[in-house]
mmCIF file of C-alpha atoms in Angstrom:
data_model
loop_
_atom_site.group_PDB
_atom_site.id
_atom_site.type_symbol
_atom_site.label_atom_id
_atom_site.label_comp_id
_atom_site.label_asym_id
_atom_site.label_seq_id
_atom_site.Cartn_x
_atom_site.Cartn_y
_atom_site.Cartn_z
ATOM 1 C CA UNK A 53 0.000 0.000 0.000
ATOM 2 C CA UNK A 54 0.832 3.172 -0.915
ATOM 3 C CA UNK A 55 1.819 5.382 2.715
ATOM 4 C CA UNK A 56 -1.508 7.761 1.906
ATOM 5 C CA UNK A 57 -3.422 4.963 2.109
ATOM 6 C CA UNK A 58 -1.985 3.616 5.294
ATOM 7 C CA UNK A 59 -2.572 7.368 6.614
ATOM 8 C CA UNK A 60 -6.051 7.398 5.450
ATOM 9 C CA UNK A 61 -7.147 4.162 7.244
ATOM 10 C CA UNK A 62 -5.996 5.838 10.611
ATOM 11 C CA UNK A 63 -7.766 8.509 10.272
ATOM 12 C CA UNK A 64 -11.343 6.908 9.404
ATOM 13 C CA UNK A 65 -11.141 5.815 13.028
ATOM 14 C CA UNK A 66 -14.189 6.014 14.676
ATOM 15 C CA UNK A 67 -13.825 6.875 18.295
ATOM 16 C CA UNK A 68 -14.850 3.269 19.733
ATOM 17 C CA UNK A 69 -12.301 1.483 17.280
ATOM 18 C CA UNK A 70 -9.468 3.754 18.148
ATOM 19 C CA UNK A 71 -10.049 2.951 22.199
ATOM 20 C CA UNK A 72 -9.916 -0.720 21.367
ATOM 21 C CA UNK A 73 -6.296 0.000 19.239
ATOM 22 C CA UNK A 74 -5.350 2.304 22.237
ATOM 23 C CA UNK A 75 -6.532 -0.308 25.191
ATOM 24 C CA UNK A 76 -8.455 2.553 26.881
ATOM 25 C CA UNK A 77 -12.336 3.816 26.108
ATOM 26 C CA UNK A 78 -13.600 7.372 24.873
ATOM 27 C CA UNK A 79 -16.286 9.097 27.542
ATOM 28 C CA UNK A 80 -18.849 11.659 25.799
ATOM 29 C CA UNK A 81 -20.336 13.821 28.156
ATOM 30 C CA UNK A 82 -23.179 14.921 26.250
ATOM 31 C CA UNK A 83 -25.160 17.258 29.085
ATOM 32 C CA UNK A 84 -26.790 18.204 32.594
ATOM 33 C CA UNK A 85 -30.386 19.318 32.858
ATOM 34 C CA UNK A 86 -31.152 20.898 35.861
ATOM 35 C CA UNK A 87 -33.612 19.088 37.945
ATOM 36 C CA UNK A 88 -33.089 21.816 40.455
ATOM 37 C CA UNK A 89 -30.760 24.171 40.135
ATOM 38 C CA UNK A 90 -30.324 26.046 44.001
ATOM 39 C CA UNK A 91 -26.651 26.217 44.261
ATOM 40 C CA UNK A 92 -26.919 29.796 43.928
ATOM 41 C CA UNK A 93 -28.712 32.268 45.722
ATOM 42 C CA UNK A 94 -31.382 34.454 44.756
ATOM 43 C CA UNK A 95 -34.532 33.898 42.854
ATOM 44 C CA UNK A 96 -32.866 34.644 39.481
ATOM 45 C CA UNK A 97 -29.320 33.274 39.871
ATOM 46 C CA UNK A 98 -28.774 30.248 38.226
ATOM 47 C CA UNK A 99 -26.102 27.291 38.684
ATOM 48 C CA UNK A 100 -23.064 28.569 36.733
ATOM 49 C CA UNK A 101 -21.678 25.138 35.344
ATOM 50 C CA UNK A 102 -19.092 22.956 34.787
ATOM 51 C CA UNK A 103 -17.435 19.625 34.349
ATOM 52 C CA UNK A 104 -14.681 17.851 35.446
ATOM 53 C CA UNK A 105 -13.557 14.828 33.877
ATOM 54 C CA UNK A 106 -10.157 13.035 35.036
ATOM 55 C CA UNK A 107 -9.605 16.569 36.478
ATOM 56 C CA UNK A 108 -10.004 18.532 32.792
ATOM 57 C CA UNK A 109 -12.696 20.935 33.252
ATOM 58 C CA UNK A 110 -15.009 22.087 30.616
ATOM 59 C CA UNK A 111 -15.976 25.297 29.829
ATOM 60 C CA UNK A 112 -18.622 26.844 31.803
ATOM 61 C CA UNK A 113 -22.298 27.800 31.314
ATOM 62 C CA UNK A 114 -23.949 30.575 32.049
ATOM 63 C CA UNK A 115 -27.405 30.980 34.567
ATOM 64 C CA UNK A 116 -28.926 27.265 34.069
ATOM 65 C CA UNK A 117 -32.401 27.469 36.021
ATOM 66 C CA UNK A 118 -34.485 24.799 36.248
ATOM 67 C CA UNK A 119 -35.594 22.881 33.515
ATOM 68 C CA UNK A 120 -32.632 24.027 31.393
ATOM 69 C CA UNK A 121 -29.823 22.239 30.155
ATOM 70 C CA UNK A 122 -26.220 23.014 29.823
ATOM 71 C CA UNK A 123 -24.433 21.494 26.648
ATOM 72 C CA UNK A 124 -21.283 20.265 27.328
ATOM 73 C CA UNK A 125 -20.666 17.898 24.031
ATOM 74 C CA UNK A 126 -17.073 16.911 25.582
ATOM 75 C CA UNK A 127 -15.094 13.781 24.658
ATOM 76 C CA UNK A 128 -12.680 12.210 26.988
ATOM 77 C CA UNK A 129 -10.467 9.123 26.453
ATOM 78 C CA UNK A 130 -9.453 7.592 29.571
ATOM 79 C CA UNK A 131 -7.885 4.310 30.591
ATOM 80 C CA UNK A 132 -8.913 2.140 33.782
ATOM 81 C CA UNK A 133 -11.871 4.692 34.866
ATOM 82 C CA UNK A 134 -13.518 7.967 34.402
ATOM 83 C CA UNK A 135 -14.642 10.617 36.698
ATOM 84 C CA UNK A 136 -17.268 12.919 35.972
ATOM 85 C CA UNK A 137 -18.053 15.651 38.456
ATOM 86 C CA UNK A 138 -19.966 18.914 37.842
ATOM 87 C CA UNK A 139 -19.776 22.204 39.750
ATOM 88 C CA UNK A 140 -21.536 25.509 39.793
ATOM 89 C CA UNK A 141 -18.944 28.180 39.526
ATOM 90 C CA UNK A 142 -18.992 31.541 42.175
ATOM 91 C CA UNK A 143 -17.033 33.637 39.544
ATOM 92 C CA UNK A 144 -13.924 33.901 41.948
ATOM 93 C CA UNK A 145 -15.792 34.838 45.243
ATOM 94 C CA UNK A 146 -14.351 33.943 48.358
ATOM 95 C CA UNK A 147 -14.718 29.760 49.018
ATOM 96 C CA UNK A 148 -14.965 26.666 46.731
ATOM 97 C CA UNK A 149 -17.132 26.171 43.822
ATOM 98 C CA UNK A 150 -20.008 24.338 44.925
ATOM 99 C CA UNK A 151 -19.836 20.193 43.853
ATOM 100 C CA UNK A 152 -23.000 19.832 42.215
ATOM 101 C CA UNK A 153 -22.092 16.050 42.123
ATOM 102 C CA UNK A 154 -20.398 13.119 40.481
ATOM 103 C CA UNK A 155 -19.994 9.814 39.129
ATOM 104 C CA UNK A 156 -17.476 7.259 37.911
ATOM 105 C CA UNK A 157 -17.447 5.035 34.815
ATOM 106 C CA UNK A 158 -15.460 1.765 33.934
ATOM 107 C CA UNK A 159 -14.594 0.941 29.974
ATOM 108 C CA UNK A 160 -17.860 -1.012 29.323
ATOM 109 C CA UNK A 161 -19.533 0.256 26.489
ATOM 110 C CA UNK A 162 -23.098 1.717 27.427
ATOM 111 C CA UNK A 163 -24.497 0.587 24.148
ATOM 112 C CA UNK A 164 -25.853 3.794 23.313
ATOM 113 C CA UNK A 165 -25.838 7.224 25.938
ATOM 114 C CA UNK A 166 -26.945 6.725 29.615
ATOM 115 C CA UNK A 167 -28.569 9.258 32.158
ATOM 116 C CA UNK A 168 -27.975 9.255 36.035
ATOM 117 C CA UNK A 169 -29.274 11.645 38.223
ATOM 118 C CA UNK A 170 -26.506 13.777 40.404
ATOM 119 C CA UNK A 171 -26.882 15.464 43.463
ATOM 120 C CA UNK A 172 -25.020 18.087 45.483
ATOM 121 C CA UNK A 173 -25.170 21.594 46.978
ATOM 122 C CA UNK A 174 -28.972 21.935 46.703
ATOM 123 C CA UNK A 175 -29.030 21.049 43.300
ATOM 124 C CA UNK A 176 -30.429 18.372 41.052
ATOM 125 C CA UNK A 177 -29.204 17.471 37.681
ATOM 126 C CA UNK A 178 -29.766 14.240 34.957
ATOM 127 C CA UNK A 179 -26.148 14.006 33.707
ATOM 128 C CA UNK A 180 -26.262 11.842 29.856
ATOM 129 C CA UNK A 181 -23.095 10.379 28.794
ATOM 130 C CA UNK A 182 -22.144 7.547 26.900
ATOM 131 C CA UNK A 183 -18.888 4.830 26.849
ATOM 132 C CA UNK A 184 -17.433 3.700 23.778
ATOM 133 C CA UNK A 185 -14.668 1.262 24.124
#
């Protein structure tokens, strides 16, 4: 074979045949819909949030009141296990972003995207993800 055509077979990858070359999965963390959202204050303040996964963070979303969703559309390949945690961000004010909640997930494929429901901080949110391995 000609080296383009070696090239062009790697990159036709999908993302569940290169975790199986690679030994490892691919998370995709498709969204959050807030359940609740009451990690801020106020009538009109929204969660401000965010993901973690293995530690990277996502970026964040503005004001998500209840009954709204924040997009995150965020792949992660990971080996072993992944982490998954969400926060609401306080913008740099004094303390801790508040942990919204979290979950872990091992290499088995989910056969198509899951939703669990996360807790934390007086918030409620249906995370959807899916494995590919």
């Amino acid at each position: 074979m000609k080296d383009n055509q070696h090239e062009q077979l790697v990159t036709e990858l999908t993302p569940e045949q290169g975790a199986v070359i690679e030994g490892g999965a691919w998370l995709y963390l498709y969204k959050a819909t807030a359940i609740k959202a009451g990690a801020d204050f106020g009538w009109s303040n929204g969660d401000d949030v965010y993901a973690r996964i293995n530690g990277d963070q996502t970026s964040t979303t503005n004001d998500v009141d209840t009954g709204e969703t924040a997009n995150f559309f965020k792949w992660k390949q990971f080996s072993g296990t992944a982490s998954i945690n969400l926060f609401d961000s306080d913008g740099g004010l004094a303390g801790d972003d508040d942990y919204l909640g979290g979950f872990t997930v091992g290499t088995t494929p989910t056969n198509g995207s899951k939703t669990l429901r996360i807790s934390g901080s007086g918030s409620i949110y249906d995370v959807t993800y899916a494995v590919y391995a």
